[in-house]
């Protein structure tokens, strides 16, 4: 498979507001290292899962790839084309090919815009479709595809008249109307009811096959990745700790943090659930302003090696075919 | 929003009324609207309603109210009733023009300043705050004195006083709305900044503009009356409440109270009407106020 997206050493540091004294004495502002040097590729047509706890930098990574926020450092390539340095107009044109589905469908739609207009707006912006009628037909078609039927009826409604699941369908329709190549689904299902969630998961899968999409599926819920992801990246405090195929990650997780995440996924069978070894990391996610030295997971890691994990930062190693891990246990 | 409202005298009148009437805000709004409609009709149909020409001597001077001249006549023998009716025209015209100019200055500046931020925002905010910190009437007097009389000039001097209130409301709302997810979504679909401002941000700040607008009208009328009371308004003999008020008070000592009372009543009623109406609009567009009670 050809690679669609390549990310190299991507970094995003958010400066904290300095106090008056710090500003006067010109102490450089402290940084929140939300994303601190991640590199990976996304192949054309695959679904890459990006998992991690809140605060691990997965949402920031998604936004960086779409250039919704400016990276501090690093490169992003879309079809071998560098997009990190694209300026306003070129960037705007490129957005046709890269879209995002947001987590909160309540907040992602303009309350004063009819949902039909919201879905049609990308067509207007990019000048797709020669006449108004043609654009309307495209919109009706798309609304039908996301199961908002009858589409003519839905076209003139406002977001407040729709349920959460319906709004997320609108958001999906808006993201896919320009026929993008790559879609970031940023916790797209997290805020929905469980029943609606499985429907929309199926919808995302169907649309992927129909439009030949490539997804970056960001989630904190490993269980959802089971149904959709080909490969999975596990992030912890702005760093990638493990990359592997879905089976690698799920059946033979290597990094202690991945193991902990997997053990937290509930099993439907109570016998398996009971016999399952629980691996719960100690304490909270540390503060990203002042991340731990060495391996960032070492203060919470039950296997941490003295005088190594706290000192030296582990590098990415391939432990089996296309299965990478950053952990000293595999040195 | 609230700090801005405190600038308006009409807002204080409105809150006071609400305390008196308790939960009867619906009634307040209704009465306010009725008063406004009444005065708008007076202004539009003044030539048909007024019994006499307001600028012509129709009787001997300072005649007390009678069947012939219901509100009496002034020192130049002109009918006070006709002058009050025609005065509504000037008052409302200037108020509307002033409010439109103020909004036309304040809203675009607020949008740009709030959206772009940075140095530009600081500069505009500084200028607007400087204007805002002046007592309204004093600033209006200064500008009106420079510009000279005339409907448009008076409207401009009033507009300058109130433009910062629009600016502040819009700027602060835009600054918070621009971080909303739907604005980021608009950027993600590739919308230009101007499109984001006009289609995604502006509709979301308009409700508060309406509230400011309705309070602004009442205060604009008071400021206009104040200016012409001080002789900085419309040139006589054009009928004007503020001018008639100052003219009338000269003859109170000769027991001609009608020349002072009726223009004064007209000003009070219109301002009260606008205050009541704006308080109602405010409540309608701002559901959080209702819950507090």
Coordinates of C-alpha atoms in Angstrom, one line a residue:
Chain A
X1 CA 0.0 0.0 0.0
X2 CA 1.2 3.5 -0.8
X3 CA 1.6 5.9 2.1
X4 CA -0.8 8.9 2.2
X5 CA 0.5 10.7 5.2
X6 CA 4.0 10.8 6.7
X7 CA 4.6 12.6 9.9
X8 CA 8.2 13.3 10.9
X9 CA 9.3 14.3 14.4
X10 CA 6.2 16.4 14.9
X11 CA 6.2 18.7 18.0
X12 CA 3.8 21.0 19.5
X13 CA 4.7 23.0 22.6
X14 CA 2.2 25.4 24.0
X15 CA 3.8 28.3 26.0
X16 CA 2.2 29.0 29.3
X17 CA 1.4 32.5 30.3
X18 CA 4.3 34.1 32.2
X19 CA 3.9 36.0 35.4
X20 CA 4.9 39.6 35.5
X21 CA 8.2 39.0 37.2
X22 CA 9.0 36.2 34.7
X23 CA 8.2 38.5 31.8
X24 CA 10.3 41.4 33.2
X25 CA 13.3 39.1 34.0
X26 CA 12.9 37.6 30.5
X27 CA 12.7 34.0 31.7
X28 CA 11.5 32.0 28.8
X29 CA 7.9 30.8 29.2
X30 CA 7.4 27.3 30.5
X31 CA 6.1 24.9 27.8
X32 CA 3.4 22.3 27.8
X33 CA 4.8 19.6 25.5
X34 CA 1.5 18.3 24.2
X35 CA 3.2 16.5 21.3
X36 CA 6.9 15.9 21.6
X37 CA 8.4 14.3 18.6
X38 CA 6.1 11.8 17.0
X39 CA 6.8 10.1 13.7
X40 CA 4.5 7.7 11.8
X41 CA 2.9 7.0 8.4
X42 CA -0.6 6.4 7.4
X43 CA -1.1 4.2 4.4
X44 CA -3.6 4.9 1.7
X45 CA -7.0 3.3 2.5
X46 CA -6.2 2.1 6.0
X47 CA -7.7 3.1 9.3
X48 CA -5.1 4.0 11.9
X49 CA -6.2 4.1 15.5
X50 CA -4.6 6.6 17.8
X51 CA -5.2 5.7 21.4
X52 CA -4.1 7.1 24.8
X53 CA -5.4 8.6 28.0
X54 CA -6.7 12.2 28.1
X55 CA -3.7 14.5 28.0
X56 CA -1.6 12.1 25.9
X57 CA -1.6 14.5 22.9
X58 CA -3.7 12.5 20.5
X59 CA -6.2 15.2 19.7
X60 CA -3.4 17.7 19.3
X61 CA -1.7 15.3 16.9
X62 CA -4.9 15.1 14.8
X63 CA -5.2 18.8 14.6
X64 CA -1.5 19.3 13.7
X65 CA -1.8 16.9 10.8
X66 CA -4.7 19.0 9.4
X67 CA -2.8 22.2 10.1
X68 CA -5.6 23.5 12.3
X69 CA -2.8 24.4 14.7
X70 CA 0.7 25.3 13.8
X71 CA 3.4 22.7 14.7
X72 CA 6.4 23.9 16.7
X73 CA 8.7 21.6 14.8
X74 CA 8.6 18.7 12.4
X75 CA 7.2 17.9 9.0
X76 CA 3.9 16.6 7.6
X77 CA 3.7 15.1 4.2
X78 CA 0.5 14.5 2.3
X79 CA 1.1 12.3 -0.7
X80 CA 4.8 13.1 -0.6
X81 CA 4.0 16.8 -0.7
X82 CA 5.2 18.9 2.2
X83 CA 2.2 20.7 3.7
X84 CA 3.9 22.0 6.9
X85 CA 4.9 25.3 5.2
X86 CA 1.7 25.9 3.1
X87 CA 0.4 29.4 3.4
X88 CA -3.2 30.7 3.6
X89 CA -4.6 30.2 0.1
X90 CA -2.8 26.9 -0.7
X91 CA -3.7 25.6 2.7
X92 CA -7.4 26.5 2.2
X93 CA -7.5 24.7 -1.1
X94 CA -5.9 21.6 0.4
X95 CA -8.6 21.3 3.1
X96 CA -10.9 19.8 0.4
X97 CA -8.8 16.6 0.7
X98 CA -8.4 16.5 4.5
X99 CA -11.4 16.7 6.8
X100 CA -12.2 16.2 10.5
X101 CA -15.1 14.8 12.4
X102 CA -15.3 16.4 15.8
X103 CA -16.0 14.9 19.2
X104 CA -18.8 17.2 20.3
X105 CA -21.6 17.3 17.7
X106 CA -23.5 19.9 19.9
X107 CA -20.6 22.4 19.5
X108 CA -19.4 21.6 16.0
X109 CA -22.4 23.1 14.2
X110 CA -23.2 26.8 13.9
X111 CA -26.5 27.2 15.8
X112 CA -27.7 29.8 13.3
X113 CA -27.1 27.8 10.2
X114 CA -29.5 25.4 8.7
X115 CA -28.0 22.0 8.6
X116 CA -28.4 21.7 4.8
X117 CA -26.5 25.0 4.4
X118 CA -23.8 23.7 6.8
X119 CA -23.3 20.6 4.6
X120 CA -23.5 22.7 1.4
X121 CA -21.0 25.3 2.6
X122 CA -17.8 23.3 1.8
X123 CA -19.1 23.0 -1.8
X124 CA -19.6 26.7 -2.1
X125 CA -16.2 27.4 -0.6
X126 CA -14.4 25.2 -3.0
X127 CA -16.6 26.0 -5.9
X128 CA -17.6 22.4 -6.4
X129 CA -20.7 21.9 -8.6
X130 CA -21.6 24.4 -11.3
X131 CA -25.1 25.3 -10.3
X132 CA -27.1 25.7 -7.1
X133 CA -29.2 22.8 -8.2
X134 CA -26.2 20.5 -8.7
X135 CA -24.9 21.4 -5.2
X136 CA -28.3 20.8 -3.7
X137 CA -28.5 17.4 -5.3
X138 CA -25.1 16.5 -3.9
X139 CA -26.2 17.6 -0.5
X140 CA -29.4 15.6 -0.6
X141 CA -27.5 12.6 -1.8
X142 CA -25.0 12.9 1.1
X143 CA -27.8 13.4 3.7
X144 CA -29.4 10.3 2.4
X145 CA -26.1 8.4 2.7
X146 CA -25.8 9.3 6.4
X147 CA -29.4 8.2 6.9
X148 CA -30.9 11.7 7.4
X149 CA -34.1 10.9 5.4
X150 CA -36.0 12.5 3.9
X151 CA -33.1 14.8 3.1
X152 CA -35.3 17.7 1.8
X153 CA -37.0 17.7 5.2
X154 CA -33.7 17.8 7.1
X155 CA -32.2 20.4 4.9
X156 CA -34.1 23.3 6.5
X157 CA -33.7 22.3 10.1
X158 CA -31.5 24.0 12.7
X159 CA -29.0 22.0 14.8
X160 CA -31.1 22.5 18.0
X161 CA -33.9 20.5 16.4
X162 CA -31.7 17.5 16.0
X163 CA -30.6 14.8 18.5
X164 CA -26.9 14.2 19.2
X165 CA -26.7 11.2 16.9
X166 CA -28.4 13.1 14.1
X167 CA -26.1 16.1 14.5
X168 CA -23.0 13.8 14.3
X169 CA -24.4 12.5 11.1
X170 CA -24.6 16.1 9.8
X171 CA -21.0 16.6 10.9
X172 CA -20.0 13.4 9.1
X173 CA -21.9 14.6 6.0
X174 CA -20.2 18.0 6.1
X175 CA -16.8 16.3 6.4
X176 CA -17.3 14.0 3.4
X177 CA -19.2 16.2 1.0
X178 CA -16.0 17.4 -0.7
X179 CA -14.9 13.9 -1.3
X180 CA -11.8 14.1 0.9
X181 CA -9.0 11.5 0.8
X182 CA -8.2 11.6 4.5
X183 CA -10.5 12.0 7.5
X184 CA -9.5 12.6 11.1
X185 CA -12.2 11.2 13.4
X186 CA -11.4 12.9 16.7
X187 CA -13.2 10.9 19.4
X188 CA -16.1 11.0 16.9
X189 CA -18.3 8.5 18.8
X190 CA -17.3 9.3 22.4
X191 CA -20.2 11.6 23.3
X192 CA -22.9 9.4 21.8
X193 CA -25.2 6.8 23.4
X194 CA -23.9 3.3 23.0
X195 CA -26.7 2.2 20.7
X196 CA -26.1 5.2 18.4
X197 CA -22.4 4.7 18.6
X198 CA -22.5 1.2 16.9
X199 CA -24.8 2.6 14.2
X200 CA -22.4 5.4 13.4
X201 CA -19.4 3.1 13.6
X202 CA -21.1 1.0 10.9
X203 CA -21.8 4.2 8.9
X204 CA -18.2 5.2 9.1
X205 CA -17.1 1.8 7.8
X206 CA -19.6 1.9 5.0
X207 CA -18.6 5.3 3.9
X208 CA -14.9 4.4 4.1
X209 CA -15.5 1.5 1.6
X210 CA -17.7 3.7 -0.6
X211 CA -15.4 6.7 -0.9
X212 CA -12.1 4.8 -0.4
X213 CA -11.3 6.9 2.7
X214 CA -8.3 6.9 4.9
X215 CA -9.1 7.4 8.6
X216 CA -7.1 8.6 11.6
X217 CA -9.3 7.3 14.3
X218 CA -8.5 9.0 17.6
X219 CA -10.0 7.4 20.7
X220 CA -9.4 6.7 24.3
X221 CA -11.6 3.6 24.1
X222 CA -9.6 0.6 22.9
X223 CA -12.8 -1.5 22.5
X224 CA -14.1 0.7 19.6
X225 CA -10.8 0.2 17.7
X226 CA -11.6 -3.5 17.5
X227 CA -14.2 -2.9 14.8
X228 CA -12.5 -0.4 12.6
X229 CA -8.7 -0.1 13.0
X230 CA -6.1 -1.9 10.9
X231 CA -3.2 -0.5 12.8
X232 CA -2.9 1.2 16.2
X233 CA -0.6 3.8 17.7
X234 CA -0.5 4.1 21.4
X235 CA 0.5 7.5 22.8
X236 CA 1.6 8.5 26.3
X237 CA 2.4 12.1 27.3
X238 CA 3.1 13.4 23.9
X239 CA 5.2 10.4 22.8
X240 CA 4.4 7.2 20.8
X241 CA 5.1 4.2 23.0
X242 CA 3.9 1.4 20.6
X243 CA 2.9 1.0 17.0
X244 CA 1.5 -2.2 15.6
X245 CA -1.2 -4.0 13.7
X246 CA -4.5 -4.4 15.6
X247 CA -3.6 -8.0 16.4
X248 CA -0.2 -7.1 17.7
X249 CA -1.5 -4.5 20.0
X250 CA -4.6 -6.5 21.2
X251 CA -3.2 -10.0 21.4
X252 CA 0.5 -9.4 22.3
X253 CA 0.9 -5.9 23.7
X254 CA 4.5 -5.2 24.4
X255 CA 4.7 -1.9 26.3
X256 CA 3.5 -2.0 29.9
X257 CA 1.3 1.0 29.2
X258 CA -0.4 -0.8 26.3
X259 CA -0.8 -3.8 28.5
X260 CA -2.5 -1.7 31.1
X261 CA -4.9 -0.2 28.5
X262 CA -5.8 -3.6 27.1
X263 CA -6.4 -5.0 30.6
X264 CA -8.9 -2.2 31.2
X265 CA -11.1 -3.3 28.2
X266 CA -14.0 -5.2 29.7
X267 CA -14.6 -8.7 28.4
X268 CA -18.2 -9.8 27.7
X269 CA -17.5 -13.3 29.1
X270 CA -17.4 -13.0 32.9
X271 CA -15.1 -16.1 33.2
X272 CA -12.5 -14.5 31.1
X273 CA -13.0 -11.2 32.7
X274 CA -12.4 -12.7 36.2
X275 CA -9.3 -14.7 35.2
X276 CA -7.9 -11.7 33.3
X277 CA -4.8 -10.2 34.8
X278 CA -5.5 -6.6 35.8
X279 CA -2.7 -4.2 35.3
X280 CA -3.5 -0.9 36.6
X281 CA -0.9 1.8 36.4
X282 CA -0.2 3.6 39.7
X283 CA -1.2 7.2 40.1
X284 CA -2.3 9.9 37.6
X285 CA -0.9 11.0 34.3
X286 CA 2.0 13.3 35.2
X287 CA 2.0 17.0 34.4
X288 CA 3.1 17.5 30.8
X289 CA 4.8 20.8 31.8
X290 CA 7.3 18.9 33.7
X291 CA 7.3 15.3 32.2
X292 CA 9.3 12.6 34.0
X293 CA 12.9 12.1 32.9
X294 CA 13.9 9.1 30.9
X295 CA 11.0 7.0 29.9
X296 CA 7.9 9.1 30.6
X297 CA 6.0 6.1 31.9
X298 CA 8.5 5.0 34.5
X299 CA 6.9 6.5 37.6
X300 CA 3.8 4.5 36.9
X301 CA 5.4 1.4 35.5
X302 CA 5.4 -1.8 37.5
X303 CA 8.4 -3.2 35.6
X304 CA 10.6 -0.1 35.7
X305 CA 14.3 -0.8 35.8
X306 CA 16.3 1.1 38.4
X307 CA 18.9 3.5 37.1
X308 CA 17.8 2.9 33.5
X309 CA 14.2 3.8 32.9
X310 CA 14.4 7.1 34.9
X311 CA 17.6 8.2 33.2
X312 CA 17.6 7.1 29.6
X313 CA 14.9 7.7 27.1
X314 CA 14.0 4.5 25.3
X315 CA 14.1 4.5 21.4
X316 CA 11.7 2.9 19.0
X317 CA 12.6 -0.7 18.2
X318 CA 11.0 -3.2 15.8
X319 CA 10.3 -6.3 17.9
X320 CA 8.4 -8.2 15.2
X321 CA 7.3 -7.4 11.7
X322 CA 5.9 -3.8 11.7
X323 CA 5.5 -3.9 15.5
X324 CA 7.4 -1.1 17.1
X325 CA 7.8 -0.3 20.8
X326 CA 9.7 2.2 22.9
X327 CA 10.6 0.4 26.1
X328 CA 13.8 -0.7 27.8
X329 CA 12.4 -4.1 28.5
X330 CA 13.1 -5.0 24.9
X331 CA 16.6 -3.7 24.7
Chain B
X1 CA -22.4 42.7 28.8
X2 CA -23.6 43.9 32.2
X3 CA -20.9 46.4 32.7
X4 CA -21.9 47.9 29.3
X5 CA -25.5 48.0 30.3
X6 CA -24.8 50.0 33.3
X7 CA -23.7 52.8 31.0
X8 CA -27.3 53.2 29.9
X9 CA -29.7 55.2 32.0
X10 CA -32.5 53.4 30.4
X11 CA -31.2 50.1 31.7
X12 CA -31.4 51.4 35.3
X13 CA -35.0 52.7 34.7
X14 CA -35.9 49.3 33.2
X15 CA -34.5 47.4 36.2
X16 CA -36.3 49.7 38.6
X17 CA -39.6 49.1 36.7
X18 CA -39.0 45.4 36.9
X19 CA -38.6 45.6 40.7
X20 CA -41.8 47.5 41.0
X21 CA -43.8 45.2 38.7
X22 CA -42.2 42.0 39.9
X23 CA -42.8 39.2 37.5
X24 CA -45.0 41.3 35.2
X25 CA -42.3 41.7 32.6
X26 CA -44.8 40.8 29.8
X27 CA -46.9 43.8 30.8
X28 CA -43.9 46.1 30.9
X29 CA -42.9 45.0 27.4
X30 CA -46.4 45.5 26.1
X31 CA -46.8 49.0 27.6
X32 CA -43.4 49.9 26.3
X33 CA -44.2 48.7 22.8
X34 CA -47.6 50.5 22.9
X35 CA -45.9 53.8 23.9
X36 CA -43.3 53.4 21.1
X37 CA -45.9 52.6 18.5
X38 CA -47.9 55.6 19.6
X39 CA -45.0 58.0 19.2
X40 CA -43.9 56.5 15.9
X41 CA -47.4 57.1 14.6
X42 CA -47.3 60.7 15.9
X43 CA -44.0 61.3 14.2
X44 CA -45.1 59.8 10.8
X45 CA -48.5 61.4 10.7
X46 CA -47.6 64.7 12.4
X47 CA -49.0 66.9 9.5
X48 CA -52.4 65.1 9.7
X49 CA -52.6 64.9 13.5
X50 CA -51.2 68.3 14.5
X51 CA -54.0 71.0 14.6
X52 CA -51.7 73.9 13.7
X53 CA -48.5 74.7 11.9
X54 CA -45.9 74.3 14.7
X55 CA -43.6 77.1 13.4
X56 CA -46.2 79.8 12.9
X57 CA -47.8 82.3 15.3
X58 CA -51.5 81.2 15.6
X59 CA -52.6 83.1 18.7
X60 CA -51.4 85.6 21.3
X61 CA -48.5 84.4 23.3
X62 CA -48.6 82.3 26.5
X63 CA -52.3 81.4 26.3
X64 CA -53.2 78.8 28.9
X65 CA -54.6 75.4 27.8
X66 CA -58.1 75.7 26.5
X67 CA -60.5 74.0 24.1
X68 CA -58.9 75.8 21.2
X69 CA -55.3 75.2 22.3
X70 CA -55.3 72.0 24.4
X71 CA -51.7 72.4 25.6
X72 CA -51.7 76.3 25.4
X73 CA -49.4 78.4 23.3
X74 CA -45.8 79.4 23.9
X75 CA -44.1 82.8 24.2
X76 CA -44.3 83.3 20.4
X77 CA -47.9 82.3 20.2
X78 CA -47.3 78.9 18.7
X79 CA -49.4 75.9 19.6
X80 CA -47.6 73.7 22.1
X81 CA -49.5 70.5 21.2
X82 CA -48.5 70.8 17.6
X83 CA -44.9 71.4 18.6
X84 CA -44.9 68.4 20.8
X85 CA -46.3 66.2 18.0
X86 CA -43.8 67.5 15.5
X87 CA -41.0 67.2 18.1
X88 CA -41.5 63.4 18.0
X89 CA -40.3 63.5 14.4
X90 CA -37.0 65.2 15.2
X91 CA -36.4 63.2 18.4
X92 CA -37.0 59.8 16.8
X93 CA -35.2 60.6 13.5
X94 CA -32.0 61.7 15.3
X95 CA -32.2 58.8 17.7
X96 CA -32.5 56.3 14.9
X97 CA -29.8 57.8 12.8
X98 CA -27.5 58.1 15.8
X99 CA -28.0 54.5 16.7
X100 CA -27.4 53.3 13.2
X101 CA -24.2 55.3 12.9
X102 CA -23.0 54.0 16.3
X103 CA -23.8 50.4 15.3
X104 CA -22.1 50.9 12.0
X105 CA -18.9 52.1 13.7
X106 CA -19.0 49.8 16.7
X107 CA -20.0 46.4 15.2
X108 CA -17.4 46.1 12.4
X109 CA -14.6 47.4 14.6
X110 CA -15.6 44.9 17.4
X111 CA -15.7 42.0 14.9
X112 CA -12.3 42.8 13.5
X113 CA -10.7 43.6 16.8
X114 CA -12.1 40.5 18.6
X115 CA -11.3 38.2 15.7
X116 CA -7.8 39.3 14.9
X117 CA -6.6 40.3 18.4
X118 CA -3.0 41.3 19.0
X119 CA -1.7 44.9 18.6
X120 CA -4.6 46.1 16.5
X121 CA -7.1 44.9 19.1
X122 CA -5.1 46.8 21.8
X123 CA -5.0 50.0 19.9
X124 CA -8.7 50.0 19.0
X125 CA -9.7 49.0 22.6
X126 CA -7.6 51.8 24.0
X127 CA -9.3 54.4 21.8
X128 CA -12.8 53.0 22.5
X129 CA -12.1 52.9 26.2
X130 CA -11.0 56.5 26.2
X131 CA -14.3 57.5 24.6
X132 CA -16.2 55.3 26.9
X133 CA -14.7 56.8 30.0
X134 CA -16.1 60.3 29.2
X135 CA -19.5 61.2 30.6
X136 CA -21.8 60.8 27.6
X137 CA -23.4 64.2 27.5
X138 CA -20.2 66.2 28.0
X139 CA -18.5 64.4 25.1
X140 CA -21.6 65.0 22.9
X141 CA -21.6 68.7 23.8
X142 CA -18.0 69.0 22.8
X143 CA -18.5 67.3 19.5
X144 CA -21.8 69.0 18.7
X145 CA -20.2 72.4 19.5
X146 CA -17.5 71.7 16.9
X147 CA -19.7 70.3 14.2
X148 CA -22.5 72.9 14.6
X149 CA -26.2 72.4 14.4
X150 CA -28.1 70.1 12.0
X151 CA -29.8 66.7 12.2
X152 CA -26.8 64.7 10.9
X153 CA -24.3 66.6 13.0
X154 CA -26.3 66.0 16.2
X155 CA -26.7 62.3 15.3
X156 CA -23.0 62.0 14.7
X157 CA -22.1 63.5 18.1
X158 CA -24.5 61.2 19.8
X159 CA -23.2 58.2 17.8
X160 CA -19.6 58.8 18.9
X161 CA -20.7 58.6 22.5
X162 CA -22.4 55.2 22.0
X163 CA -20.2 53.5 19.5
X164 CA -17.9 52.1 22.2
X165 CA -20.7 50.2 23.9
X166 CA -21.4 48.3 20.6
X167 CA -17.7 47.8 20.2
X168 CA -17.2 46.3 23.7
X169 CA -20.2 43.9 23.5
X170 CA -19.2 42.6 20.1
X171 CA -15.5 42.4 20.7
X172 CA -15.8 40.4 24.0
X173 CA -18.3 38.0 22.4
X174 CA -16.3 37.5 19.3
X175 CA -13.2 36.9 21.4
X176 CA -15.0 34.0 23.1
X177 CA -16.9 32.7 20.1
X178 CA -13.9 32.5 17.9
X179 CA -12.7 29.6 20.1
X180 CA -15.9 27.7 19.6
X181 CA -15.7 24.3 17.9
X182 CA -18.0 25.4 15.0
X183 CA -15.5 28.2 14.1
X184 CA -12.7 25.7 14.0
X185 CA -14.9 23.5 11.9
X186 CA -15.4 26.4 9.5
X187 CA -11.7 26.7 9.3
X188 CA -11.4 23.0 8.7
X189 CA -13.7 23.1 5.7
X190 CA -11.5 25.9 4.3
X191 CA -13.6 29.0 4.9
X192 CA -12.0 32.4 4.4
X193 CA -11.7 34.6 7.5
X194 CA -14.2 37.1 6.2
X195 CA -16.7 34.2 5.6
X196 CA -16.1 32.9 9.1
X197 CA -16.8 36.3 10.5
X198 CA -19.9 37.0 8.6
X199 CA -21.6 33.6 8.5
X200 CA -20.4 31.9 11.7
X201 CA -19.6 34.6 14.2
X202 CA -21.8 37.6 13.4
X203 CA -25.2 35.7 13.6
X204 CA -24.1 34.5 17.1
X205 CA -23.5 38.0 18.4
X206 CA -26.5 39.7 16.9
X207 CA -28.9 39.0 19.7
X208 CA -26.9 41.0 22.1
X209 CA -26.6 43.8 19.6
X210 CA -30.4 44.0 19.6
X211 CA -30.5 44.5 23.3
X212 CA -27.9 47.2 23.2
X213 CA -29.7 48.8 20.3
X214 CA -33.0 49.1 22.1
X215 CA -31.4 50.6 25.3
X216 CA -29.4 52.9 23.1
X217 CA -32.4 54.4 21.5
X218 CA -33.8 55.7 24.8
X219 CA -30.5 57.2 25.8
X220 CA -30.0 58.8 22.4
X221 CA -33.3 60.6 22.8
X222 CA -32.3 61.9 26.2
X223 CA -28.9 63.0 24.9
X224 CA -30.5 64.7 22.0
X225 CA -32.9 66.6 24.3
X226 CA -30.0 67.5 26.5
X227 CA -28.1 69.0 23.6
X228 CA -30.9 71.1 22.3
X229 CA -31.8 72.1 25.8
X230 CA -28.3 73.6 25.9
X231 CA -28.8 75.3 22.5
X232 CA -26.6 72.9 20.7
X233 CA -29.4 71.1 18.8
X234 CA -31.5 71.8 15.9
X235 CA -31.8 75.5 14.9
X236 CA -35.1 77.1 15.8
X237 CA -37.9 77.4 14.9
X238 CA -37.9 73.7 14.1
X239 CA -40.0 72.0 16.9
X240 CA -37.7 70.2 19.3
X241 CA -38.6 68.9 22.8
X242 CA -35.2 69.9 24.3
X243 CA -35.3 73.4 22.9
X244 CA -39.0 73.9 23.9
X245 CA -38.1 72.7 27.4
X246 CA -35.4 75.3 27.8
X247 CA -37.6 77.9 26.2
X248 CA -40.6 77.0 28.4
X249 CA -38.7 77.2 31.7
X250 CA -38.0 80.9 31.1
X251 CA -41.7 81.6 31.5
X252 CA -42.5 79.3 34.5
X253 CA -42.1 82.3 36.7
X254 CA -44.9 84.1 34.8
X255 CA -47.1 81.1 35.7
X256 CA -46.9 79.6 32.1
X257 CA -46.2 76.1 33.3
X258 CA -47.6 74.4 30.1
X259 CA -44.6 75.4 27.9
X260 CA -42.4 73.4 30.2
X261 CA -44.6 70.5 31.2
X262 CA -45.7 69.0 27.9
X263 CA -42.4 68.7 26.1
X264 CA -40.9 67.3 29.4
X265 CA -43.7 64.8 29.6
X266 CA -43.1 63.7 26.0
X267 CA -39.4 63.1 26.7
X268 CA -40.1 61.1 29.9
X269 CA -42.8 59.0 28.2
X270 CA -40.7 58.1 25.2
X271 CA -37.7 57.2 27.3
X272 CA -39.8 55.2 29.6
X273 CA -41.4 53.4 26.6
X274 CA -38.0 52.5 25.2
X275 CA -36.7 51.4 28.6
X276 CA -39.7 49.1 29.2
X277 CA -39.4 47.7 25.7
X278 CA -35.7 47.1 25.9
X279 CA -36.0 45.4 29.2
X280 CA -38.5 43.0 27.7
X281 CA -36.4 42.3 24.7
X282 CA -33.4 41.8 27.0
X283 CA -35.3 39.2 28.9
X284 CA -36.6 37.5 25.9
X285 CA -33.2 37.1 24.3
X286 CA -31.4 36.3 27.5
X287 CA -33.1 33.3 29.2
X288 CA -30.6 33.2 32.1
X289 CA -32.1 36.3 33.6
X290 CA -35.5 34.6 34.0
X291 CA -34.1 31.7 35.9
X292 CA -32.5 33.9 38.5
X293 CA -35.8 35.0 39.9

